[in-house]
Short mmCIF file of N, CA, C and O in Angstrom, two decimals:
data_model
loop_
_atom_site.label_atom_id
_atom_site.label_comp_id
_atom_site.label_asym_id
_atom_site.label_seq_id
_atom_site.Cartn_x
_atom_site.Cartn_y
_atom_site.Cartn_z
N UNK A 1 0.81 -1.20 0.00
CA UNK A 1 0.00 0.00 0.00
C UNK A 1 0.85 1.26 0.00
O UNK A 1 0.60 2.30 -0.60
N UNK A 2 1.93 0.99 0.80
CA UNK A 2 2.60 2.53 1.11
C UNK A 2 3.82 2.40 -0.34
O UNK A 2 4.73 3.17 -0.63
N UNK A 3 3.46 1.33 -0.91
CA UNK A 3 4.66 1.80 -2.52
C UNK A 3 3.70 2.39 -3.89
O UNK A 3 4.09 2.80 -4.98
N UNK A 4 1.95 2.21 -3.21
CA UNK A 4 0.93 2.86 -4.32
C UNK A 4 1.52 4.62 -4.36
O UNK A 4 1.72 5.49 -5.20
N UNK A 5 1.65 4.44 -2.82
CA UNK A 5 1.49 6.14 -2.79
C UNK A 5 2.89 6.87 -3.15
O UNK A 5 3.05 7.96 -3.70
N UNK A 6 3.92 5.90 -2.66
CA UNK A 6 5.47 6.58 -3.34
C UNK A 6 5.21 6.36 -4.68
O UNK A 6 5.61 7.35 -5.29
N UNK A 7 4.73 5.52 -5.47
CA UNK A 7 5.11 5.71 -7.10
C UNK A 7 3.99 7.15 -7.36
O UNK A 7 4.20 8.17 -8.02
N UNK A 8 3.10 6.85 -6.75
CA UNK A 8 1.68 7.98 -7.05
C UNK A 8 2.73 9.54 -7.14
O UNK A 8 2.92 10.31 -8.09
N UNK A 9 3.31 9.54 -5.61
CA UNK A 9 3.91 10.77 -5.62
C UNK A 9 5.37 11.71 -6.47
O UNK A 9 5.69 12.84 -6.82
N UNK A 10 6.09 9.65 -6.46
CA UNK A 10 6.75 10.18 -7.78
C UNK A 10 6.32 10.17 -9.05
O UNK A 10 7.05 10.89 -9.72
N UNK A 11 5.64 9.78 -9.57
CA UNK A 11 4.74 10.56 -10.93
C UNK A 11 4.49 11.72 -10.84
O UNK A 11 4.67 12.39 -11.86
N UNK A 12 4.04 12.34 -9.76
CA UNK A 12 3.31 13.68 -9.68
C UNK A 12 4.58 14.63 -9.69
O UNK A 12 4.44 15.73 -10.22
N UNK A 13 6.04 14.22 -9.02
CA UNK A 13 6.82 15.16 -8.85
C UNK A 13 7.59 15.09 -10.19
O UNK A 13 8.57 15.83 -10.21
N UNK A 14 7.34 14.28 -11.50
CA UNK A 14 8.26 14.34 -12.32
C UNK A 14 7.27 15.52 -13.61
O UNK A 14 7.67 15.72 -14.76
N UNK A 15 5.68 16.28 -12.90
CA UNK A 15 5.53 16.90 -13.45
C UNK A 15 5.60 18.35 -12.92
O UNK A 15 5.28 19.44 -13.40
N UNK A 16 6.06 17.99 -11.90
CA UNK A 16 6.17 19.59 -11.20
C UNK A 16 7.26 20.80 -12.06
O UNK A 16 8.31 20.87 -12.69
N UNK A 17 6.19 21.59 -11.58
CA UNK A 17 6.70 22.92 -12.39
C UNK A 17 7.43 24.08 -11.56
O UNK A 17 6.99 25.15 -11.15
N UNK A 18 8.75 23.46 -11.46
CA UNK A 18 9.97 24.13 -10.26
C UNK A 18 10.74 24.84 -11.19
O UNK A 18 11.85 24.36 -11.41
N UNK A 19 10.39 26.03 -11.89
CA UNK A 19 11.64 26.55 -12.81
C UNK A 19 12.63 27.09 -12.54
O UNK A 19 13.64 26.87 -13.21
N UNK A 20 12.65 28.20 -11.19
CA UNK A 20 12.72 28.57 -9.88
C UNK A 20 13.46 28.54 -9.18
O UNK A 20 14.44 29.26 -8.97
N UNK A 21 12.94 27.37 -8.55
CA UNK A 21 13.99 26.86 -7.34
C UNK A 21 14.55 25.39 -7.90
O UNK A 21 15.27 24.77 -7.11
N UNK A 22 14.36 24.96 -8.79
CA UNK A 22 14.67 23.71 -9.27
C UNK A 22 14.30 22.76 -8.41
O UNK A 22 15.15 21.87 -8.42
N UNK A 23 13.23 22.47 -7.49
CA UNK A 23 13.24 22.02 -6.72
C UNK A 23 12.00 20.98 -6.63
O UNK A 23 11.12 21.00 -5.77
N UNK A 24 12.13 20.07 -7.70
CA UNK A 24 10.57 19.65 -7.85
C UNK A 24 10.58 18.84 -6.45
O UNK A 24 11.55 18.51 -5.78
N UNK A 25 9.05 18.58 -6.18
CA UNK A 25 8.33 17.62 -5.01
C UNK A 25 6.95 17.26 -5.13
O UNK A 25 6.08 18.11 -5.29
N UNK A 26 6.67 15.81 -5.04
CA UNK A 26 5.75 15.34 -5.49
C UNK A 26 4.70 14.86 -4.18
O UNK A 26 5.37 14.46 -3.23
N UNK A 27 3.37 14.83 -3.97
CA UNK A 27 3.33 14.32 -2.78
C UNK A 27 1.64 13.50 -3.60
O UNK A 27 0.98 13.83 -4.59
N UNK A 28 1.46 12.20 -2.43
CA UNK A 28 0.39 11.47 -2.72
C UNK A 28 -0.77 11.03 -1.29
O UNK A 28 -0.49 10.50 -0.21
N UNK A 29 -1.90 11.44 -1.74
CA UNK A 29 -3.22 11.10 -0.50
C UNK A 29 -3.94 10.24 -1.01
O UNK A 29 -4.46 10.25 -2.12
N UNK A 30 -4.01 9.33 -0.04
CA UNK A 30 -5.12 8.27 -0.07
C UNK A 30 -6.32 8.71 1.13
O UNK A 30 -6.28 8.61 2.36
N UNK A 31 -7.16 9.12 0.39
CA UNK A 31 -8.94 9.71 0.78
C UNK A 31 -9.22 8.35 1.56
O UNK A 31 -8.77 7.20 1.50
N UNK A 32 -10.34 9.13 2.44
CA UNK A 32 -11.53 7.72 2.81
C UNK A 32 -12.01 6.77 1.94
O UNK A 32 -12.32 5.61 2.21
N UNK A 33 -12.09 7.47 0.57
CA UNK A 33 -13.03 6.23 -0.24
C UNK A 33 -11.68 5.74 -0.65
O UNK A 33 -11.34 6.85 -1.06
N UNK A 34 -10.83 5.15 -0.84
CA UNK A 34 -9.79 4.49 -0.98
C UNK A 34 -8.60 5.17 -2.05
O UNK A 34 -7.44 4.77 -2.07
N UNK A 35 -9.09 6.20 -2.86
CA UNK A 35 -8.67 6.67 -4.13
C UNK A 35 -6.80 7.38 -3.88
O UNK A 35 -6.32 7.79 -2.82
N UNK A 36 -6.40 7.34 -4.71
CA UNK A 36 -4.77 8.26 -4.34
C UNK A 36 -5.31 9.46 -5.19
O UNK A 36 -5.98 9.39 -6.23
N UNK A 37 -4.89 10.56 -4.54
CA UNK A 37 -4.93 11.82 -5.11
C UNK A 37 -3.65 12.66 -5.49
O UNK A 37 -3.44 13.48 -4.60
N UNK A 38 -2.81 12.74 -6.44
CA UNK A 38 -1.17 13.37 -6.34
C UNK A 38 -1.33 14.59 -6.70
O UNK A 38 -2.33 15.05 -7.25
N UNK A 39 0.00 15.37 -6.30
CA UNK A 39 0.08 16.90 -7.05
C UNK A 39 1.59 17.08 -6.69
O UNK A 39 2.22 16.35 -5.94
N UNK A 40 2.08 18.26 -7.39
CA UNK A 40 3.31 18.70 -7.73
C UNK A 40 3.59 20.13 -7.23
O UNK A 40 2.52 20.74 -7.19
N UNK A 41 4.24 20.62 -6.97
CA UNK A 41 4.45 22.13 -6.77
C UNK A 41 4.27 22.75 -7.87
O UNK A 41 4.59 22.10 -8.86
N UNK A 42 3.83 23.84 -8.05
CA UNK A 42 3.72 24.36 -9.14
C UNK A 42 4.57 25.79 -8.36
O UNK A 42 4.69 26.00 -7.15
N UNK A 43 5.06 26.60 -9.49
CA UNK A 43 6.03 27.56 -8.88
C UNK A 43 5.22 29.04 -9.68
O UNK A 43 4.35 29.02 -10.55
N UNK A 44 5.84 30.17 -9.06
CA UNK A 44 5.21 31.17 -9.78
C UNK A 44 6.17 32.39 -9.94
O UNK A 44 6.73 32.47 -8.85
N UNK A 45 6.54 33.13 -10.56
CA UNK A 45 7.70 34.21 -9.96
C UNK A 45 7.62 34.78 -9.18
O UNK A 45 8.63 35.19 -8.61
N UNK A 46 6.37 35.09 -8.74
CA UNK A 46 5.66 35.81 -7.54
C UNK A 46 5.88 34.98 -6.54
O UNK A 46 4.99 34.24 -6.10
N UNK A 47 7.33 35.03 -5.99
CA UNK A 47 7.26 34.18 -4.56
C UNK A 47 6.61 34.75 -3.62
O UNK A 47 6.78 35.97 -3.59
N UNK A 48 5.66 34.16 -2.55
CA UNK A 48 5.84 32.61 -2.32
C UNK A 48 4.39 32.33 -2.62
O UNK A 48 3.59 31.92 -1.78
N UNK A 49 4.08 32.63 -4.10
CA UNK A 49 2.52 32.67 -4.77
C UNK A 49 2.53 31.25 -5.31
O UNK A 49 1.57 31.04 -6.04
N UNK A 50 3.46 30.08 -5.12
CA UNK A 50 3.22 29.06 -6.15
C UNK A 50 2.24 27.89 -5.05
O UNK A 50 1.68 28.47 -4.12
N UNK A 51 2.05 26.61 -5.11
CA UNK A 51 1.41 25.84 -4.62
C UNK A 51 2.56 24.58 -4.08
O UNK A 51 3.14 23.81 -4.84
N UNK A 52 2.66 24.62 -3.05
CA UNK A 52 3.52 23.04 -2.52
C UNK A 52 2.41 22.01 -3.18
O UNK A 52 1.23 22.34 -3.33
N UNK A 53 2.94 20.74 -3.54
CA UNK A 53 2.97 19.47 -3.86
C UNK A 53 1.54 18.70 -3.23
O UNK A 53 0.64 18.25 -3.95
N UNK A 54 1.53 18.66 -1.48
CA UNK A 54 0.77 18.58 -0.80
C UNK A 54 -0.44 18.87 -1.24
O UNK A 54 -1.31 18.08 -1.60
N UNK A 55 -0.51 21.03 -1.18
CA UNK A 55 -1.57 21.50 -1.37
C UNK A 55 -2.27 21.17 -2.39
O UNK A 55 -3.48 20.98 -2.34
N UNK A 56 -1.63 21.09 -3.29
CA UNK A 56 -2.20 20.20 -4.72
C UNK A 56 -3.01 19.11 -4.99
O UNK A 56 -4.02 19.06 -5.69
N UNK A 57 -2.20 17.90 -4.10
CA UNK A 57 -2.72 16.95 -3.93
C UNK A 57 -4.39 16.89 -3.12
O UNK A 57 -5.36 16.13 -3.20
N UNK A 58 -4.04 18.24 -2.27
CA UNK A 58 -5.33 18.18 -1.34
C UNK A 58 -6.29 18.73 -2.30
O UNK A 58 -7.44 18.31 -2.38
N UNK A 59 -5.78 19.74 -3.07
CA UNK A 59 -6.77 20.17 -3.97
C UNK A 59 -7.87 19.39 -4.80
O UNK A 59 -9.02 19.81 -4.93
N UNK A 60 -7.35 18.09 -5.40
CA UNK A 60 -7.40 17.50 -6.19
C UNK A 60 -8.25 16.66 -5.13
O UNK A 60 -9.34 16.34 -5.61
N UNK A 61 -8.06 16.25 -3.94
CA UNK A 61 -9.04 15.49 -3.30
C UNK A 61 -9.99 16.21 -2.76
O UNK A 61 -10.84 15.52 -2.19
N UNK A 62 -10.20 17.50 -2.72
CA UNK A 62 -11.49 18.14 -2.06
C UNK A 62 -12.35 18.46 -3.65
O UNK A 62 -13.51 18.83 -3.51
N UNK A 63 -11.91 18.36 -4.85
CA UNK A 63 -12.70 18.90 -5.88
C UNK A 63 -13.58 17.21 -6.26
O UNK A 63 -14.65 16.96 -6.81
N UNK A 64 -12.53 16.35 -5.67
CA UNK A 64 -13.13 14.82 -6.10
C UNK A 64 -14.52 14.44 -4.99
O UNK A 64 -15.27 13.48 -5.14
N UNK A 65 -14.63 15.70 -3.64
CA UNK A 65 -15.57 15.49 -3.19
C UNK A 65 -14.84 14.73 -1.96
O UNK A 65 -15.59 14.19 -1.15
N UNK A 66 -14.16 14.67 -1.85
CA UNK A 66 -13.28 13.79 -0.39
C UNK A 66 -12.91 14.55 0.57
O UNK A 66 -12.43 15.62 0.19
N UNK A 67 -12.97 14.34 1.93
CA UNK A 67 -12.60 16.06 2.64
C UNK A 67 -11.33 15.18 4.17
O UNK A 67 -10.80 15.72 5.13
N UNK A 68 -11.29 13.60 3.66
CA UNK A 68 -10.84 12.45 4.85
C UNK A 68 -9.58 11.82 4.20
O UNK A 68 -9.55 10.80 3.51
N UNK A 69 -8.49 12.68 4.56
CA UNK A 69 -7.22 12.02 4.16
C UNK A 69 -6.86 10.89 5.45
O UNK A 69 -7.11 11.04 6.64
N UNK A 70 -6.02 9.43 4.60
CA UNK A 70 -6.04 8.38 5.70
C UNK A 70 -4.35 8.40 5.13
O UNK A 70 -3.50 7.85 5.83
N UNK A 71 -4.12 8.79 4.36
CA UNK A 71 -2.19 8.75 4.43
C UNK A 71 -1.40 9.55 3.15
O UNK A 71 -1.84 9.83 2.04
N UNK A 72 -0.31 9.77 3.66
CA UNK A 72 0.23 10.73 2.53
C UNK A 72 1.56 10.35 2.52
O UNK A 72 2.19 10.09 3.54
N UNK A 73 2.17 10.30 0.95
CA UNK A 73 3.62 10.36 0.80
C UNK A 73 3.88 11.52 0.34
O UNK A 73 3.06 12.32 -0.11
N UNK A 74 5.58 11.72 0.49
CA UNK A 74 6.07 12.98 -0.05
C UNK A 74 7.66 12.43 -0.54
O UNK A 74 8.38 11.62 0.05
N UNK A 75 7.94 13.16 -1.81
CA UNK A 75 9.36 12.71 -2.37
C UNK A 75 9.56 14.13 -2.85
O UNK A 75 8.63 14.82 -3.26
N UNK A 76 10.87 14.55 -2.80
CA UNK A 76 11.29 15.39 -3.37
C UNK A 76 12.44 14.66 -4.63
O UNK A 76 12.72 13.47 -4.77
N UNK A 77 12.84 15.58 -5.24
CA UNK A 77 14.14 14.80 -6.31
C UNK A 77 15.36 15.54 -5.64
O UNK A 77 16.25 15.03 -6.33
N UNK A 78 16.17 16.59 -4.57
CA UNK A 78 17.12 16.77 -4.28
C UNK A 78 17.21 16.80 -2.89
O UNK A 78 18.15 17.50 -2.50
N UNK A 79 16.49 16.25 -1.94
CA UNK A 79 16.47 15.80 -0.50
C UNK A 79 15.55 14.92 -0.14
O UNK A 79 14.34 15.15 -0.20
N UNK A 80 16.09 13.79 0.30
CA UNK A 80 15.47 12.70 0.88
C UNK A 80 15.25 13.17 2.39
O UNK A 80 15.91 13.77 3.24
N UNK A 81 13.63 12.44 2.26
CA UNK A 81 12.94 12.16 3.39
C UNK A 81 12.76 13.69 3.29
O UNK A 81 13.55 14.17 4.09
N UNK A 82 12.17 14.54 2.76
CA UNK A 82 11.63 16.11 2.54
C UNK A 82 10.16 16.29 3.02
O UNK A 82 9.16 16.16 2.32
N UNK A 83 10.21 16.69 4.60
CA UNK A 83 8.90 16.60 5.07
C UNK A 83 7.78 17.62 4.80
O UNK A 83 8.22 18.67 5.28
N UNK A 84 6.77 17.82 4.37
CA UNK A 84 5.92 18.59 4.16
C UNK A 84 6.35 20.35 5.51
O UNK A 84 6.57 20.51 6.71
N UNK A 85 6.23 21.20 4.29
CA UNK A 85 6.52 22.59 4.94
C UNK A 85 5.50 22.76 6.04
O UNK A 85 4.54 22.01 6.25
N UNK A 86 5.91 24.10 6.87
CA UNK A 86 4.99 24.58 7.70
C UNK A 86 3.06 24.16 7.34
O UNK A 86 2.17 23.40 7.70
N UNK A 87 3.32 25.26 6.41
CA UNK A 87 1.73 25.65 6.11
C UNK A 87 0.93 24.18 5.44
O UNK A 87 -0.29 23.97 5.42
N UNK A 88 1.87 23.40 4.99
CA UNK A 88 1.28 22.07 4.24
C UNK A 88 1.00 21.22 5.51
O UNK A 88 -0.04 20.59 5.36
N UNK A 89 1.51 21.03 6.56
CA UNK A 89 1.73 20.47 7.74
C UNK A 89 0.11 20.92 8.46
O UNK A 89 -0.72 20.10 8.86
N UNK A 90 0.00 21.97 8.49
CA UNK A 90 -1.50 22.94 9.03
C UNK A 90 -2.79 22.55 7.88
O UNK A 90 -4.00 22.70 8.07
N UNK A 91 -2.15 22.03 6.72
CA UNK A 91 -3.44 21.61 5.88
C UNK A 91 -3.60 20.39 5.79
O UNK A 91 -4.60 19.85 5.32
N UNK A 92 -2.32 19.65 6.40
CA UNK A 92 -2.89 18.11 6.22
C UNK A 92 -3.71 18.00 7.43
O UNK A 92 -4.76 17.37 7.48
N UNK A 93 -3.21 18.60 8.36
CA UNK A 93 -3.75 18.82 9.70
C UNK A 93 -5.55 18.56 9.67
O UNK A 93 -6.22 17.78 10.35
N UNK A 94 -5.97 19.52 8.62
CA UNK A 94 -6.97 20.20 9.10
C UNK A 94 -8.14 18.82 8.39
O UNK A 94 -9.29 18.66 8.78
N UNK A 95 -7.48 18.01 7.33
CA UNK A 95 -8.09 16.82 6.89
C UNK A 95 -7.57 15.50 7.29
O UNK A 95 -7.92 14.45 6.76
N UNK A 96 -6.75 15.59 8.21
CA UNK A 96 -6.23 14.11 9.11
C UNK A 96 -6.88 13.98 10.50
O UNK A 96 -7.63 14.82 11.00
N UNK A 97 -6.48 12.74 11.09
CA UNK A 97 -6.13 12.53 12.34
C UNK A 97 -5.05 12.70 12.60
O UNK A 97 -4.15 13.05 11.85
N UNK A 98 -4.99 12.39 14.19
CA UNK A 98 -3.49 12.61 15.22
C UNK A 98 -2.66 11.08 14.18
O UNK A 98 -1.47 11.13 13.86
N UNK A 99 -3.16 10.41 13.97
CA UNK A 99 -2.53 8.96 13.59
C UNK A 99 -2.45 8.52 12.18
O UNK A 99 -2.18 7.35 11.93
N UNK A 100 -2.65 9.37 11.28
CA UNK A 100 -2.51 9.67 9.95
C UNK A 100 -1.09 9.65 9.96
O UNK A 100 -0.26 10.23 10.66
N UNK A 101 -1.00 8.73 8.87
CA UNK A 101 0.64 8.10 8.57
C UNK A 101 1.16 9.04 7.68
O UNK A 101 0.51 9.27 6.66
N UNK A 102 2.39 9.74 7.91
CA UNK A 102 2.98 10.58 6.79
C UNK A 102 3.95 9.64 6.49
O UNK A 102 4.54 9.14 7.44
N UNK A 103 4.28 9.25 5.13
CA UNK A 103 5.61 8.56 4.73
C UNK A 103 6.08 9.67 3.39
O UNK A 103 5.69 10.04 2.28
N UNK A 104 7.51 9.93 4.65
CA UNK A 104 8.66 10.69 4.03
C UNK A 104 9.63 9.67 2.68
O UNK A 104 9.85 8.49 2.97
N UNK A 105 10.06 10.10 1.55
CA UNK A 105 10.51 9.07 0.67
C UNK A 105 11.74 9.39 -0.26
O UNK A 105 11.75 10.45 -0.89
N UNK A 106 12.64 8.60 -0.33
CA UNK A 106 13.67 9.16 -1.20
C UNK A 106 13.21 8.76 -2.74
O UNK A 106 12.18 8.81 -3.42
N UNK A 107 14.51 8.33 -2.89
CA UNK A 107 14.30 8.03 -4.50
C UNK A 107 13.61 6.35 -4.64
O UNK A 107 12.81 6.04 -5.53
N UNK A 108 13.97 5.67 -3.88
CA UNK A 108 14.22 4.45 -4.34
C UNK A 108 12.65 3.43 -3.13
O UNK A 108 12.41 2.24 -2.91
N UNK A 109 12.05 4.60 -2.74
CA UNK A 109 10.79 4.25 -2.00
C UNK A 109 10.26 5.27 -0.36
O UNK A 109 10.33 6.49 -0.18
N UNK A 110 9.80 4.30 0.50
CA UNK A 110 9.35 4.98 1.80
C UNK A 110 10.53 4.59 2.83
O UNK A 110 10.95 3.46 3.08
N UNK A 111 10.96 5.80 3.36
CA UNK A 111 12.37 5.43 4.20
C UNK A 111 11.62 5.75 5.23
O UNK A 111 12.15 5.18 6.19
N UNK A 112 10.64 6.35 5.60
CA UNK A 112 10.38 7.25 7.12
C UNK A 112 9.30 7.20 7.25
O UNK A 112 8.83 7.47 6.15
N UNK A 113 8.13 6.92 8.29
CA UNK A 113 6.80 7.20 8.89
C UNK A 113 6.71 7.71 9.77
O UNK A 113 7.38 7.53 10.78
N UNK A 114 5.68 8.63 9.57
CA UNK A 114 5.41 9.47 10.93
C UNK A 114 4.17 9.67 10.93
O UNK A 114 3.56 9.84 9.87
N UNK A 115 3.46 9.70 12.32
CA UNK A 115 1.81 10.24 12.60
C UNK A 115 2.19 11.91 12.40
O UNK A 115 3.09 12.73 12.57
N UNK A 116 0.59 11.76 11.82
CA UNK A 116 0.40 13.33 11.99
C UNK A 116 0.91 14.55 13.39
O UNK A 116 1.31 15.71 13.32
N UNK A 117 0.70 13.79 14.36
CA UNK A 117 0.73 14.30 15.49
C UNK A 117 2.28 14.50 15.27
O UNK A 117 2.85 15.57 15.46
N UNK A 118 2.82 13.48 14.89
CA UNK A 118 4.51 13.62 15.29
C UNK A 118 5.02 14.89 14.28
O UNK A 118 5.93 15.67 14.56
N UNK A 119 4.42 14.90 13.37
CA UNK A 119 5.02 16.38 12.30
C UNK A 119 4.30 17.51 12.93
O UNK A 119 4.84 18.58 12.65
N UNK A 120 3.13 17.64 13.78
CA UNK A 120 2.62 18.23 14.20
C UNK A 120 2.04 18.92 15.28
O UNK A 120 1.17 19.80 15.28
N UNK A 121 2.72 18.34 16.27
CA UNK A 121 2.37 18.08 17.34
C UNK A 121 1.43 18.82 18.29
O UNK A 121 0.67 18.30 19.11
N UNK A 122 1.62 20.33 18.02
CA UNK A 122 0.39 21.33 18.31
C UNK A 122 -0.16 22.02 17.13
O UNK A 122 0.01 23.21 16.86
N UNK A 123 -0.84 21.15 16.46
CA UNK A 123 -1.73 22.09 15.18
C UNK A 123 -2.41 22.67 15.64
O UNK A 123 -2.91 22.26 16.68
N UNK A 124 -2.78 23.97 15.08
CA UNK A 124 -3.73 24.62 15.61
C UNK A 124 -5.62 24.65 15.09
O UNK A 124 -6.18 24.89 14.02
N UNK A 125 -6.18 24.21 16.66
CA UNK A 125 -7.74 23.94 16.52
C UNK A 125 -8.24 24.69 17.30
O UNK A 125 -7.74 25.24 18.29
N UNK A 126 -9.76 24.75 16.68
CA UNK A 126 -10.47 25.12 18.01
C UNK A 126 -12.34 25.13 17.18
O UNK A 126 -12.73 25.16 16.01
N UNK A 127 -12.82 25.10 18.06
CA UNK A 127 -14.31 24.79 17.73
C UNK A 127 -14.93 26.56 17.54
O UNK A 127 -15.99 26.86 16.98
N UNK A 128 -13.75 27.76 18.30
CA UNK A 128 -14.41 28.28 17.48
C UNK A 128 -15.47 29.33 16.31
O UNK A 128 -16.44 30.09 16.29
N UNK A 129 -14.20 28.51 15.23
CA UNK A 129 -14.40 29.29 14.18
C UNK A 129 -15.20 28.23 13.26
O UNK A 129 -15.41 28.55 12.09
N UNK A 130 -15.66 26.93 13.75
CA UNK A 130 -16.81 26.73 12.85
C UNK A 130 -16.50 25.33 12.92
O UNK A 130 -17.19 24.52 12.30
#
């Protein structure tokens, strides 16, 4: 299961659009209904206007109607084990659990797992804003 989502994510990062920073990164979600959802960074000149990899991926699963991420990979192509940034960290957040598996990945597959909680450990919640 966790080599669906490293190939998922490296597909997605060999279309990323890093002109930039050269820095492509690919990342992959598997939704509640079982589906993988991938995306790529897309870059913009207008830093820091482009989209992380992640956000993409989430994109792509909230337009499919899915709002319940159950696991995510992430590969970059020039640092292994490249954990999802700040703000991507606060959006997986906001569609995971504490126990949502992040697998960090080099080239050659999944080197690293981590719960959400562990990349995250105080996300920020509260009931409230809705």
């Amino acid at each position: 299961m966790e080599n669906e989502l490293f190939e998922a994510a490296r597909e997605a990062m060999a279309k990323a659009h890093a002109p930039y920073s050269k820095f492509p990164v690919g990342a992959a979600i598997r939704a509640e209904d079982g589906k993988i959802y991938s995306g790529a960074n897309i870059e913009n000149l207008s830093f820091p206007e482009g989209w992380c990899a992640e956000t993409t991926a989430i994109s792509h699963m909230v337009m499919a109607g899915q709002r319940k991420i159950l696991e995510v990979a992430v590969i970059a192509e020039k640092l292994a084990l490249c954990p999802p940034c700040g703000g991507c960290r606060q959006r997986l957040a906001e569609f995971s659990g504490a126990s949502t598996r992040i697998f960090l990945c080099d080239e050659t597959g999944v080197r690293k797992t981590l719960s959400m909680s562990d990349l995250l450990p105080h996300s920020f919640e509260t009931e409230i804003l809705g």
